[in-house]
Structure formats: C-alpha cells, structure tokens
Coordinates of C-alpha atoms in Angstrom, one line a residue:
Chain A
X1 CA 13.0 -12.3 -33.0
X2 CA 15.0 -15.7 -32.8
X3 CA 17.2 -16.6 -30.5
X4 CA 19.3 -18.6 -33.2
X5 CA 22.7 -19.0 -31.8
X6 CA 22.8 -17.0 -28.6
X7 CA 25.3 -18.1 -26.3
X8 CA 24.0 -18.4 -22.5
X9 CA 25.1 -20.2 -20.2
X10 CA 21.8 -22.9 -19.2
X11 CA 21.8 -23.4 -16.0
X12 CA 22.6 -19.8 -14.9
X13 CA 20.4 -18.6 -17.5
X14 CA 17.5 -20.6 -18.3
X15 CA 16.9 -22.8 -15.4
X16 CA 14.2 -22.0 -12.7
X17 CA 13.6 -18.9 -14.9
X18 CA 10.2 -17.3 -14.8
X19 CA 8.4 -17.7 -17.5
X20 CA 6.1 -15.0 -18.6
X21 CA 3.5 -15.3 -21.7
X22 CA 3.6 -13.2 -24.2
X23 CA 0.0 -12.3 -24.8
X24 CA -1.3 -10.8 -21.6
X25 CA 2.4 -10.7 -19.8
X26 CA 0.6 -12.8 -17.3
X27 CA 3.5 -15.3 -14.7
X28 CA 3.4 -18.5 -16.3
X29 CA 5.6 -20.9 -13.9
X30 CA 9.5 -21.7 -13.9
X31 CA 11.9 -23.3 -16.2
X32 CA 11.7 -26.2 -14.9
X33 CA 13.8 -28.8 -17.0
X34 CA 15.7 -28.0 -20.4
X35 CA 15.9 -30.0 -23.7
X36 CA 19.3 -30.5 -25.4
X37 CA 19.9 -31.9 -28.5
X38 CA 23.5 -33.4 -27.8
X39 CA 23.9 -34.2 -31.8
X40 CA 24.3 -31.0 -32.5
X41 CA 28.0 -29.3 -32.2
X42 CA 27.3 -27.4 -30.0
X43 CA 24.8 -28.7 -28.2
X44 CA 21.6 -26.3 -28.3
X45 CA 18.8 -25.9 -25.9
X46 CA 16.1 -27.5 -28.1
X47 CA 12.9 -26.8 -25.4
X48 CA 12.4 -25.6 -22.1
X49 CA 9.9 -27.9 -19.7
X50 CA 7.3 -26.4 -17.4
X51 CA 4.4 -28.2 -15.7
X52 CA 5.7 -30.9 -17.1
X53 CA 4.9 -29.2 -21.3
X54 CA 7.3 -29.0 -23.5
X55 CA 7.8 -25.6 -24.8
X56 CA 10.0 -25.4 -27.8
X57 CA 12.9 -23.0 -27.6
X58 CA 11.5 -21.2 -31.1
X59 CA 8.6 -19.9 -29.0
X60 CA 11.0 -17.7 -26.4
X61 CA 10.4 -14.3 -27.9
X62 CA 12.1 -12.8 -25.1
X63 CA 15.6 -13.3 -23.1
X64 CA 15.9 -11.0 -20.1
X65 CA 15.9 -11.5 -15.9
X66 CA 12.4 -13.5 -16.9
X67 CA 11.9 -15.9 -20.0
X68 CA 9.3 -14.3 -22.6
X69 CA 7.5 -17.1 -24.3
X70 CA 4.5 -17.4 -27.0
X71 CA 2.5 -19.7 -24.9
X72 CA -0.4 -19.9 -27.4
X73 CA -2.1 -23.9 -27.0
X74 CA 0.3 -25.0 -24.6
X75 CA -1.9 -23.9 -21.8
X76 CA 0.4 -23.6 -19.3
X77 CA -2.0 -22.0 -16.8
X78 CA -4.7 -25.2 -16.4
X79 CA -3.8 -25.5 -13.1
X80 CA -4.4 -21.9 -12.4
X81 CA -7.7 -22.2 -13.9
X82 CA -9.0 -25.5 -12.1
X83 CA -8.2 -23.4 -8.8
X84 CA -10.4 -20.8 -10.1
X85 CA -13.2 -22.5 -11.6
X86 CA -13.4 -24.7 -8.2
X87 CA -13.0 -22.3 -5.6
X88 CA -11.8 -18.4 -7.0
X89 CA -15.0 -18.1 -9.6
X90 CA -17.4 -18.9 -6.3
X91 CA -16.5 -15.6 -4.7
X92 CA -18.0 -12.4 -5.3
X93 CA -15.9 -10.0 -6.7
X94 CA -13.7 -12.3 -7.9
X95 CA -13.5 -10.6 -11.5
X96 CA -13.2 -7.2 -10.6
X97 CA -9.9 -4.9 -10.2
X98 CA -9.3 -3.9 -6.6
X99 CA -10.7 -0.3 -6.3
Chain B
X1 CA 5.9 19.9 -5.3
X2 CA 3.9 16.9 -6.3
X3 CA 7.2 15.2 -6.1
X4 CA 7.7 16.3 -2.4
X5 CA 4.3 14.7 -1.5
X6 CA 4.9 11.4 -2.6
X7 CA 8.3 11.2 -1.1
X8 CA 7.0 12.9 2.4
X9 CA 4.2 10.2 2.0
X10 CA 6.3 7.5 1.5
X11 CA 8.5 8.1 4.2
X12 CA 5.4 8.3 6.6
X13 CA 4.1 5.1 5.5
X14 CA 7.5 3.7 6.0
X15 CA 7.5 5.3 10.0
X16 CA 3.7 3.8 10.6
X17 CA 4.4 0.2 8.8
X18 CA 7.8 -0.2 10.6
X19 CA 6.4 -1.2 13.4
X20 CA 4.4 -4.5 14.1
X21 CA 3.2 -6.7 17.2
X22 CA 6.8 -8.1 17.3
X23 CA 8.0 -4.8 17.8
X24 CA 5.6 -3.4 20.4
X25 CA 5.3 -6.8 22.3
X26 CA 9.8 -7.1 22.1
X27 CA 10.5 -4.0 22.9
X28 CA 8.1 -3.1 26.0
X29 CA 9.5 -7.0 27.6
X30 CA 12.9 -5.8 26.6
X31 CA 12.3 -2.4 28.2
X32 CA 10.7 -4.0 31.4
X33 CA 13.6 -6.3 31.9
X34 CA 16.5 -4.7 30.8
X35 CA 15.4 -1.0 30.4
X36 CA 17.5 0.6 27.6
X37 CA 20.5 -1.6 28.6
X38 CA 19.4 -3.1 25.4
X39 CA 19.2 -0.4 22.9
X40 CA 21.8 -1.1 20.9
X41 CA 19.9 -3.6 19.4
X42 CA 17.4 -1.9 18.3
X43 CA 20.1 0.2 16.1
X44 CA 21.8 -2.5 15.1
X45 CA 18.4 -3.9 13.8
X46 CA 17.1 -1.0 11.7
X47 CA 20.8 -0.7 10.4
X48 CA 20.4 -3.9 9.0
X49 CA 16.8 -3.7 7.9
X50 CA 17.6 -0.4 6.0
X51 CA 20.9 -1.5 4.4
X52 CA 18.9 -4.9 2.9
X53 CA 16.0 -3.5 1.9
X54 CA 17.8 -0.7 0.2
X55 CA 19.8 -3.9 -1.9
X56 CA 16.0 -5.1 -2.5
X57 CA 14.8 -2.5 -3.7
X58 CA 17.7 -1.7 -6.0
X59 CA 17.1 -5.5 -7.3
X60 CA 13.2 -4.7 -7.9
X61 CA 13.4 -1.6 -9.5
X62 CA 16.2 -2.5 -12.1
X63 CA 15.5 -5.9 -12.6
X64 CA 11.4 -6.3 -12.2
X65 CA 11.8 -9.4 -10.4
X66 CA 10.9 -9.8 -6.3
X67 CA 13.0 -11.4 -4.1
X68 CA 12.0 -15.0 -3.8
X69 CA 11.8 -15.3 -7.9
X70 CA 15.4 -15.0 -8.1
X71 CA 16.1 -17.1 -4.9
X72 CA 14.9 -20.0 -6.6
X73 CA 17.1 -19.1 -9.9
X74 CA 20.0 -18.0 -7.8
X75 CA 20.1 -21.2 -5.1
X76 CA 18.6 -23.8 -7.0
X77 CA 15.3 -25.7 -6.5
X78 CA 16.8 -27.9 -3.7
X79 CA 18.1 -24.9 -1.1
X80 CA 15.3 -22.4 -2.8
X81 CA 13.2 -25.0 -0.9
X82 CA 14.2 -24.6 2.1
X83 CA 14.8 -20.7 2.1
X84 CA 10.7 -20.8 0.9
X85 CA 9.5 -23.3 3.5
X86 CA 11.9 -21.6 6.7
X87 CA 10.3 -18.0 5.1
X88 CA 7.2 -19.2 4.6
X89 CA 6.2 -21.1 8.1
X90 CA 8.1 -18.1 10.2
X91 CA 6.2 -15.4 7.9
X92 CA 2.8 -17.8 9.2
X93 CA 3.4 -17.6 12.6
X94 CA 4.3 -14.0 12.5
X95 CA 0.8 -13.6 10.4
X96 CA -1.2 -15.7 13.6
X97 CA 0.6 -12.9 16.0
X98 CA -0.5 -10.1 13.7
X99 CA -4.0 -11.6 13.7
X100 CA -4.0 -12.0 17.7
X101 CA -3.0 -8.5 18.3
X102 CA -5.8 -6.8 16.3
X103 CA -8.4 -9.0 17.8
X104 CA -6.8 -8.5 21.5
X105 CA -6.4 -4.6 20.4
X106 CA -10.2 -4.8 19.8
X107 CA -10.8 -6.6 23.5
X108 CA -9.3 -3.6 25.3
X109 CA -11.3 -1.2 23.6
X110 CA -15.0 -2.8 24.0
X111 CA -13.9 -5.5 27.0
X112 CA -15.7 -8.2 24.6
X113 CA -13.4 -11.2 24.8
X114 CA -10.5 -11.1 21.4
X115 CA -11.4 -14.9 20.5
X116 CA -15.2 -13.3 19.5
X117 CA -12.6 -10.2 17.2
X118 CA -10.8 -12.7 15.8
X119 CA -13.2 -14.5 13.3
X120 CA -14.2 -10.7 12.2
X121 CA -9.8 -10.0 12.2
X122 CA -9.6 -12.4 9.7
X123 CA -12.3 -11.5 7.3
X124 CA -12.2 -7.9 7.3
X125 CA -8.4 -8.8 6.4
X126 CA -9.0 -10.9 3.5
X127 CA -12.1 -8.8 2.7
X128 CA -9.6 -5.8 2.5
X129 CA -6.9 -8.2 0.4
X130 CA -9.5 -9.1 -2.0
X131 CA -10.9 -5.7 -3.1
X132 CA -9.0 -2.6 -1.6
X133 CA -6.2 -1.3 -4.2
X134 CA -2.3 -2.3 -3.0
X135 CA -1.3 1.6 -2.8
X136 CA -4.4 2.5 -1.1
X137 CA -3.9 -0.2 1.8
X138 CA -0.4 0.6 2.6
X139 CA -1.0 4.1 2.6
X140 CA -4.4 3.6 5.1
X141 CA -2.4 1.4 7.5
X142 CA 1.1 3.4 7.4
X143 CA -1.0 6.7 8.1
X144 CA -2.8 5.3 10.9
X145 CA 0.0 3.4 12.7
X146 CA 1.8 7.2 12.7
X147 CA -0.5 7.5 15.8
X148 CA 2.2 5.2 17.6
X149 CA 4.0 8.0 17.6
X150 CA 1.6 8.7 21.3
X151 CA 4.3 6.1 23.0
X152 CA 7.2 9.2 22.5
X153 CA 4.6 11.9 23.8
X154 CA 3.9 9.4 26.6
X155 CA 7.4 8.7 27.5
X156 CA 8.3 13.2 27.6
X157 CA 4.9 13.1 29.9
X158 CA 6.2 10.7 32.5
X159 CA 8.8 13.4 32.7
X160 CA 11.9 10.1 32.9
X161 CA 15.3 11.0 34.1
X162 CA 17.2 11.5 30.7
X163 CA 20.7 10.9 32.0
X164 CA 19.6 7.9 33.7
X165 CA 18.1 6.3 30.4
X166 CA 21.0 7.5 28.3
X167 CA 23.4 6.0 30.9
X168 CA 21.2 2.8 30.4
X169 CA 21.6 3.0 26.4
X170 CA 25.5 3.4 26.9
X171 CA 25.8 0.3 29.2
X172 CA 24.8 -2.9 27.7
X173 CA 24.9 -5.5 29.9
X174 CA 22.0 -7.7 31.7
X175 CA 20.7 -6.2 35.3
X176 CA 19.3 -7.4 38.8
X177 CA 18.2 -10.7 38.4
X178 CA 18.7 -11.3 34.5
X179 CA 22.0 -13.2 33.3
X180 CA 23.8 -12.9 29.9
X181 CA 22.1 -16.2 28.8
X182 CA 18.5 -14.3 29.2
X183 CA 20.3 -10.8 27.5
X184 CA 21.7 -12.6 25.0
X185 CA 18.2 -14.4 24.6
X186 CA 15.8 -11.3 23.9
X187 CA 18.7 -9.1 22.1
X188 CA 18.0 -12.0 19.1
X189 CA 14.2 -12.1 19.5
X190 CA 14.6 -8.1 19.4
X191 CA 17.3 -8.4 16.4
X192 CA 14.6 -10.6 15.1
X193 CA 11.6 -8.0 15.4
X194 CA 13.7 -5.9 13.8
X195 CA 14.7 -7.4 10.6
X196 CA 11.6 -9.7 10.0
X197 CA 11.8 -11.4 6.9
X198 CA 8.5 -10.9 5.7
X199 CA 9.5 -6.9 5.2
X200 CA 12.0 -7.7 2.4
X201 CA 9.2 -10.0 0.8
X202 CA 6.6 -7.4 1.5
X203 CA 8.6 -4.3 0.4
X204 CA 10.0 -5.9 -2.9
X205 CA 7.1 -7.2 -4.1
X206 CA 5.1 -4.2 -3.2
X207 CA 7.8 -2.4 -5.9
X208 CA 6.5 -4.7 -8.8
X209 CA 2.8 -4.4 -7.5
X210 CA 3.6 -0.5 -7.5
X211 CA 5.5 -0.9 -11.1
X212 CA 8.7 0.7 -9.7
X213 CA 11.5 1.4 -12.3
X214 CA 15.0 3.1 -12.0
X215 CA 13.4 6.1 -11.8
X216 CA 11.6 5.3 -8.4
X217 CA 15.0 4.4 -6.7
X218 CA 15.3 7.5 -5.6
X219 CA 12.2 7.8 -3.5
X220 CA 12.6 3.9 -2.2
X221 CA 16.2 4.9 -0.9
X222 CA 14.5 7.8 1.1
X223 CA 11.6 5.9 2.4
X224 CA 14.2 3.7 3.9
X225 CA 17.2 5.5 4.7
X226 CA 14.8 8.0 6.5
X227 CA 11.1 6.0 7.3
X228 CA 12.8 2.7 8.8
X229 CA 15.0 4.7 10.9
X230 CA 12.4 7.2 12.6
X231 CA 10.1 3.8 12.3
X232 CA 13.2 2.7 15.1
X233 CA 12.9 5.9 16.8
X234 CA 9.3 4.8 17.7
X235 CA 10.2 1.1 18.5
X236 CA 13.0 3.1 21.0
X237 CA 10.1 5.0 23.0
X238 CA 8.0 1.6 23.1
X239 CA 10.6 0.7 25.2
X240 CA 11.5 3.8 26.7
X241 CA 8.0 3.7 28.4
X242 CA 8.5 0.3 29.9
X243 CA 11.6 1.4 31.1
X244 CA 10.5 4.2 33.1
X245 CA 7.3 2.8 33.9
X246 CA 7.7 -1.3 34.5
X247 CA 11.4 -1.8 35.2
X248 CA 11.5 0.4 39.2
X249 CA 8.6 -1.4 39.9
X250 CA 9.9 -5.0 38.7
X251 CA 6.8 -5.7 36.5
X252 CA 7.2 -7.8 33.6
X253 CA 5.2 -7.3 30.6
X254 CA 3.1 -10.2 29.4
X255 CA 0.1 -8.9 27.9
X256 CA -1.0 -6.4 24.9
X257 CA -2.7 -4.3 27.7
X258 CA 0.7 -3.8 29.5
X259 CA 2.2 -2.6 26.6
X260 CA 0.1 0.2 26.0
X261 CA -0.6 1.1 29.6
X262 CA 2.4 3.6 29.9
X263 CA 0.2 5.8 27.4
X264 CA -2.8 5.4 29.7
X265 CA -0.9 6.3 32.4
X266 CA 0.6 9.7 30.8
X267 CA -2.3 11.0 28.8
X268 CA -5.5 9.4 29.9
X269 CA -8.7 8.1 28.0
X270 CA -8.1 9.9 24.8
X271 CA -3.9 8.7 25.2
X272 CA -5.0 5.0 25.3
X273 CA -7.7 6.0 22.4
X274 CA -5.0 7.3 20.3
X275 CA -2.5 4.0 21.5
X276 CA -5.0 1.3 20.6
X277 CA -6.0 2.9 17.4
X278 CA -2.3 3.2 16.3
X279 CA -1.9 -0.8 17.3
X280 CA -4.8 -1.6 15.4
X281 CA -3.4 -0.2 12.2
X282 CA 0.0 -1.4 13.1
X283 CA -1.1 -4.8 13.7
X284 CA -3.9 -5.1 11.1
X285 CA -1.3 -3.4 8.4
X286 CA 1.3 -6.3 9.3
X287 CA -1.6 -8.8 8.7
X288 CA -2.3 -7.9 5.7
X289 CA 1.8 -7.7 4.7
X290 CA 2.0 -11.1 6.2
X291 CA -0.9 -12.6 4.7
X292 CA 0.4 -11.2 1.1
X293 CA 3.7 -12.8 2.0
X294 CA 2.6 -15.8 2.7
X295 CA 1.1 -15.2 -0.9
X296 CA 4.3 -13.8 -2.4
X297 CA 6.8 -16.4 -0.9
X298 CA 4.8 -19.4 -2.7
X299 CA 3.5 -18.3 -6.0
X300 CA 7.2 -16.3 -6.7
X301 CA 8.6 -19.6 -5.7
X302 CA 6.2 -21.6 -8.2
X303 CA 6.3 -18.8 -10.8
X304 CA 2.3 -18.8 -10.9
X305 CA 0.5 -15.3 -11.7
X306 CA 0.4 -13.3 -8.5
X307 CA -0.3 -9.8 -6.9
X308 CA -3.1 -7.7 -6.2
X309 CA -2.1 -5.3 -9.7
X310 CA -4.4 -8.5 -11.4
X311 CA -8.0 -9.5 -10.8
X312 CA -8.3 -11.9 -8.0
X313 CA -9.4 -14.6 -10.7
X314 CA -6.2 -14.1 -12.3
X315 CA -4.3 -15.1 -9.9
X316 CA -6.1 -17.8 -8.6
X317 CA -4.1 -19.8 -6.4
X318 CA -1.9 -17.0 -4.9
X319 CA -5.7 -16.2 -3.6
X320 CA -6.1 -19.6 -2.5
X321 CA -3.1 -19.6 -0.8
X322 CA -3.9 -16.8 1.6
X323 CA -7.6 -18.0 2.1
X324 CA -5.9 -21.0 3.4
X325 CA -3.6 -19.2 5.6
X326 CA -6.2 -16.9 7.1
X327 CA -8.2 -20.4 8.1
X328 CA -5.1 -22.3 9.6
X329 CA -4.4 -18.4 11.4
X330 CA -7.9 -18.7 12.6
X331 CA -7.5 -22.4 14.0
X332 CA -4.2 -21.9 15.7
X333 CA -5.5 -19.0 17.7
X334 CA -9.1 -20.9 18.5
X335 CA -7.0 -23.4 20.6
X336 CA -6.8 -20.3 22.8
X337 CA -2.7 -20.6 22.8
X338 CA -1.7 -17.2 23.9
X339 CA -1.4 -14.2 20.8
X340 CA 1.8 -12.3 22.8
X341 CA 3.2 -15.8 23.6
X342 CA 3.3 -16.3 19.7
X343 CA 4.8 -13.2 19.2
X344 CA 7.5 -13.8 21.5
X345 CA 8.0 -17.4 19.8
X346 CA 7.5 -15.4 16.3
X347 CA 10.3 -12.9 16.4
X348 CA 12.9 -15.7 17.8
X349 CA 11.8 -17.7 15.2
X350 CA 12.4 -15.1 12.8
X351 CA 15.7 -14.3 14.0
X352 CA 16.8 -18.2 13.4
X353 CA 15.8 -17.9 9.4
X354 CA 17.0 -14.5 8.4
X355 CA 20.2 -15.7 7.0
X356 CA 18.2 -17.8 4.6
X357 CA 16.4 -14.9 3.6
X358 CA 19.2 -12.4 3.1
X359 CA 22.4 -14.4 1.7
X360 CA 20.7 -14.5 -1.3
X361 CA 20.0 -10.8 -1.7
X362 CA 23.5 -9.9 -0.9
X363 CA 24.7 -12.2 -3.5
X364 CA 21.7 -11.0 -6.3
X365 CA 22.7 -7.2 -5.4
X366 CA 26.1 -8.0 -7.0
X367 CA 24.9 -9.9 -10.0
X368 CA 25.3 -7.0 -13.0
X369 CA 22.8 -9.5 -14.5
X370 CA 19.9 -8.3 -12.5
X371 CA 21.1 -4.5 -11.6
X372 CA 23.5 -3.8 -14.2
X373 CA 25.9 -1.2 -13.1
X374 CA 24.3 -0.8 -9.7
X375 CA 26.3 -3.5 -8.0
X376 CA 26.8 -3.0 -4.0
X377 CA 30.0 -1.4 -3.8
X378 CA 32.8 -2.2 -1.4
X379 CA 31.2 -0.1 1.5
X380 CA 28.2 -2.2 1.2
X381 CA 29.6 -5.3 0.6
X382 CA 31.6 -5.0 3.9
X383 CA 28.4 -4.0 6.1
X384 CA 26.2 -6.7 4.0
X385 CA 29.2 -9.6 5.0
X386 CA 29.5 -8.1 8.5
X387 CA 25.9 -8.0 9.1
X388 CA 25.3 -12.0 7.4
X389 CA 28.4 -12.7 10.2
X390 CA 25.9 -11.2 12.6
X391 CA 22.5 -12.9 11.3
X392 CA 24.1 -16.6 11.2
X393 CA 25.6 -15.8 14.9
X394 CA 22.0 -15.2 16.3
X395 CA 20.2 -17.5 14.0
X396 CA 22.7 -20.8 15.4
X397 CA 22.5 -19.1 19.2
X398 CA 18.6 -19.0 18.9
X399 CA 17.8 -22.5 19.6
X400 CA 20.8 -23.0 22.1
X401 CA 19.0 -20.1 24.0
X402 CA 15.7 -20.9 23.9
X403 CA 16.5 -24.3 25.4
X404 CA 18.9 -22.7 28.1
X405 CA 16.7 -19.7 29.3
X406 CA 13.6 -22.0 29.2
X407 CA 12.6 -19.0 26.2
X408 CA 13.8 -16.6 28.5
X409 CA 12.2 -17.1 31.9

C-alpha cells in the first residue's frame, strides 16, 4: 500500500507518532523529526526521523493512531539491544514468556 | 455464564487493587483527626477516579494506544516532558511508600525489624515482574487485598454510634483543635490517594497488556463504575475505624501498626491475621503497579518496546528501567527516612501533579481520531471540566498548605 498523496495534517498526524515495525509489530520509538521536500507543490513529507535514522516515507505501510513502518536494515532498535546484551541477556529467564 | 465470571472477577480485582498504602495510611490520619467530617472527599475522589479512568479505558480499547503515548503526540515533546517527569518522580515516591508498607506489614507479623523485609520487598517484586503473567498478578493481588474488606467487619464489631458518624459525614468542617488550613490540608492529600496518577497509567496500559478491544468496553466500564466505588466503600471503613476508635481518645495515627489496630481490637489474632495479609497484597499489588508505571510512563514516552505481553529481552530497557527504580526504592528507604512519612508526602505530592496527568485525557477522550464516535458527551464533558477546576484548585493549594500547616502538624 502507498501512501501517495494522502493528505494529513504533519504535525497532528505524524509528529511524536509511535512507530511500530512491521515484521514482529514490535514499538519502535517516536516520530521524532519529519523530512519535507519544499520543491514540490505541495510540499510532501519525504521521511520521517527517529533515533536520529532517516526512514523514508515509502516504507510507512501503515497510517492509523501509530505509524506502521518496514523497518528492515534501518535498525531502529540498536539501542534496545545494547541494553540487552549489557545487562537484560545476564539475567536468567530473560528469554522466556512470563508464565 | 463464563461471561459473568470474568466481569464478577474483574470487578473484585478492581475492590482489592483500589486500595493502596496511600489510602490506608490517608484515611485512618484523616479518620483520627477529623473522623468522618471528611468523607466527602473520599466520594468526590472515587467520582473522579471512576469518571477518568472510564475516558482511559474508552481511549485504550478503541484506539490501542496507553495514555502517555498520546500525551506526548497530543502536548508536544516540550509539555509531554514535563507531564512524564511530574508523573514519573510522584509515581517513584508513591512506589518507595508501596515498598515500605509491605516490608513494615512483614515487621508486625514476625517483630523482625522492616529494613531486614525490605531487600526481600524488592526482589520478590521484581522477581514476580520478571516472570509471573500480567493477568495472573493482578488477579493474585486484587483477590487477596479483598481481605481488607476485615476493616468494615471491624468497624460493625466496635458496635459505633451510626447516627453519630453519619452526623459526622453530613458536617464537613475541621473539629477540636484542627483549623481549615490543616482540613483543607489532608482533604488534598486524601483527594490525592484517591485519584493517584499511577492508576490511569496502570489501568490503561494493563488494557493493551490484556489486548482489550471495543468489545471489552463493556466489562472495563463495570469494573469501574462498580469495583472503584465499593474499592471507596472500603477506603470509608478504614476511616470509619479510626473514627470510632482513635478520634474520643485524641490519638493520632502515625504508624502502619495504628492503622490496622482497630481490626485487632474488634476481632483478635485471626482479625489482625486477616488485616495484615490484606495490606500485604494491597501494598505489594501497588508495588508492582507502581513499579510497571514507572516502566510504562518512560518507554510509552520514548516509544521503546514495552510490557510484560513480550519477553523480558524484548523489551529491554523498560526492564532496565524498573531494575533501576527498585535499587533507588531500596536506597531511599535504607536511610531509614520513615515509609508512612513518605506516604503522607506521596499522596500530597500526587495531588499537586494530577492535572498534568488528566488534562490530556479529557482532551484525547474527545479526539474522534482516537475513539471515533465514542467522544465524551456533554454530561461528561461538564463533570471532566468541573472535576480539572477541582484538580488545578488542590494541585496550586498543595504547596501553599504544606508550607502553612508545617504538612499538617
């Protein structure tokens, strides 16, 4: 699905978003910054920024209360995974689901 | 019929996790003070309580999004800030109180000193955190803290004059020795109790942990329209018992033991068995909603994976982030500083950042964008504005107070 010429409103709909990846559904930060492309007439929300990536606005799959996005190589969850490598991994149990 | 359980569970749960160590610390002081000339508060409390977290549940199960995500998108990054750290340093110190009262709950059951319970407090909490189911924890806890329900079998044992503590309820005004600067003072810490801000976080995000849709409305409208209520009913014989018990005698209440003495003193051993098990699942159920708060507040803020509906690894630093505020729970109370002097600080602190925490719920429960047609109608619109009036009235007073009563000496 493409998101080609949907009117929203940015800052009401876009900003401070949560973003949510689309292969395991898994809470993948905030919009925090857009991308415009002020050439254009007019202007179009080019990218969204989080964690300071870029992720381009042809990978939202998904437009709802939460932004859908094919996060594939942008690895938006490295800090998520230093936390768990350092200190999560450590603890027992740490890879089971709560019983 | 299978239906009927889940509801009449729900609503129980709702009844036992209503109330906390802000509650049973607030409302035995109150009822020593000020016996039931202060009441009223208590209903204008779990008015409140019920008619916001009935807008936050609305919000969870039509939208799939907890509270403090759509603070942040609804307030901006700046004000969202402050909203998260007011939130998240009042839903900490109510966590330290929660942590103090299980470990002093322990002390008056074995005599061992609490400061020894407290280390084992904290990491039978975060053991329970890290592996115990979410549905299976709030169920344990809500069950067990039902057995508070001993303080209203208490207060029908010490046989109280009824017209007397109705006549009490009708007349709200300080007594004896108390002014309206000290009234005024405890009917916020006890508005504060009430409404807690960590329930909204706690009771939405709990939806999305328990995958609530529109179809689950239903059952979270009765769990608050009738749990939170009854959940005040026990709050009201908390303080009922002090009443009777405390106030003729001109004893004030300033310990964990006090509070729970009236059941002692109407039913015996097994009474105070039954009383201090009930306050250890009150108080150790509130830890673990407080710690999971603390959780919530920050990763929904940051937008990082959390909840307990993932393995811990998955959501690694919502983990972190209540490891860390076990330890700085555990450090605050090895300095000795006193568990029901926290509370009292806790609940007054609470009371000073609830309009923080509810504006934006009122204004989210009107957004079709999030619950569609479901908007708050007028009715609700007028109680949600008249009850904000109330909130930023006791939230500017708080500090005022504090500083004039000396916090209410």
């Amino acid at each position: 699905m493409t998101m080609a010429g949907r009117v929203l409103h940015a800052q009401l709909h876009l900003l401070d978003r949560q973003l949510i990846d689309q292969a395991d559904g898994h809470l993948a930060g905030k919009v925090d910054d857009v991308v415009l492309d002020l050439d254009a007439d007019p202007p179009v929300v080019t990218a969204l920024v989080s964690a300071r990536r870029e992720i381009s606005a042809r990978r939202i799959t998904d437009l709802g209360t939460a932004v859908t996005v094919d996060a594939e190589g942008l690895d938006l969850d490295r800090y998520d995974d230093r936390v768990e490598r350092a200190v999560i991994d450590k603890i027992p149990g740490a890879g089971h689901a709560a019983e | 019929m299978k239906k009927l359980l889940a509801v009449t569970l729900g609503i129980l749960t709702a009844i036992g996790g209503f109330v906390d160590i802000g509650d049973l610390v607030t409302n035995a002081l109150v009822g020593a003070r000020f016996g039931m000339h202060m009441a009223w508060v208590v209903v204008v409390g779990v008015i409140g309580i019920c008619l916001y977290a009935e807008m936050s549940g609305r919000v969870v199960a039509i939208s799939g999004r907890p509270v403090f995500d759509l603070i942040r998108e609804r307030l901006g990054p700046q004000t969202g800030l402050v909203t998260l750290v007011a939130s998240f340093l009042v839903t900490l110190l109510t966590l330290i109180a929660e942590i103090g009262g299980i470990a002093l709950a322990f002390e008056l059951a074995s005599g061992v000193h609490y400061l020894l319970w407290m280390p084992l407090a904290v990491f039978a909490v975060w053991l329970v955190i890290w592996r115990v189911k979410f549905s299976r924890l709030e169920q344990v806890f809500g069950l067990l803290g039902l057995l508070l329900i001993v303080f209203a079998v208490a207060l029908f044992k010490l046989g109280p004059d009824w017209g007397n503590l109705l006549s009490q309820a009708t007349s709200p005004h300080p007594i004896g020795s108390e002014n309206w600067a000290t009234y005024a003072y405890y009917g916020i810490a006890l508005f504060g109790a009430a409404m807690t801000p960590y329930e909204v976080f706690f009771f939405t995000s709990g939806g999305v942990e328990e995958k609530w849709t529109r179809r689950d409305l239903v059952t979270a409208r009765t769990n608050v329209f009738v749990g939170f209520p009854l959940g005040g009913l026990l709050s009201l014989s908390i303080m009922g018992c002090a009443a009777v018990l405390f106030l003729p005698a001109g004893i004030q209440v300033g310990t964990l033991g006090q509070v729970t003495l009236p059941v002692a003193v109407a039913l015996g051993k097994l009474g105070l068995a039954v009383v201090l098990i009930g306050v250890f699942a009150a108080t150790f159920g509130a830890a673990l909603e407080t710690a999971l708060s603390c959780g919530y507040t920050i990763a929904q803020y940051r937008g990082w994976q959390w909840g307990k509906f993932v393995r811990p690894r998955e959501a690694s630093r919502f983990h972190v982030v209540i490891i860390i505020c076990l330890v700085l729970a555990m450090l605050t109370l090895v300095t000795a500083v006193d568990p029901v002097k926290v509370t009292e600080y806790s609940v007054v602190f609470a009371a000073m950042a609830l309009p923080l925490t509810y504006l934006p719920i009122l204004i989210i429960a009107n957004d079709p964008d999030y619950v569609g047609a479901n908007t708050n109608g007028r009715l609700r619109n007028a109680f949600g504005l008249f009850y904000l009036g109330l909130l930023v009235v006791a939230s500017l007073a708080a500090i005022p107070l504090m500083i004039l009563t000396k916090a209410g000496q």
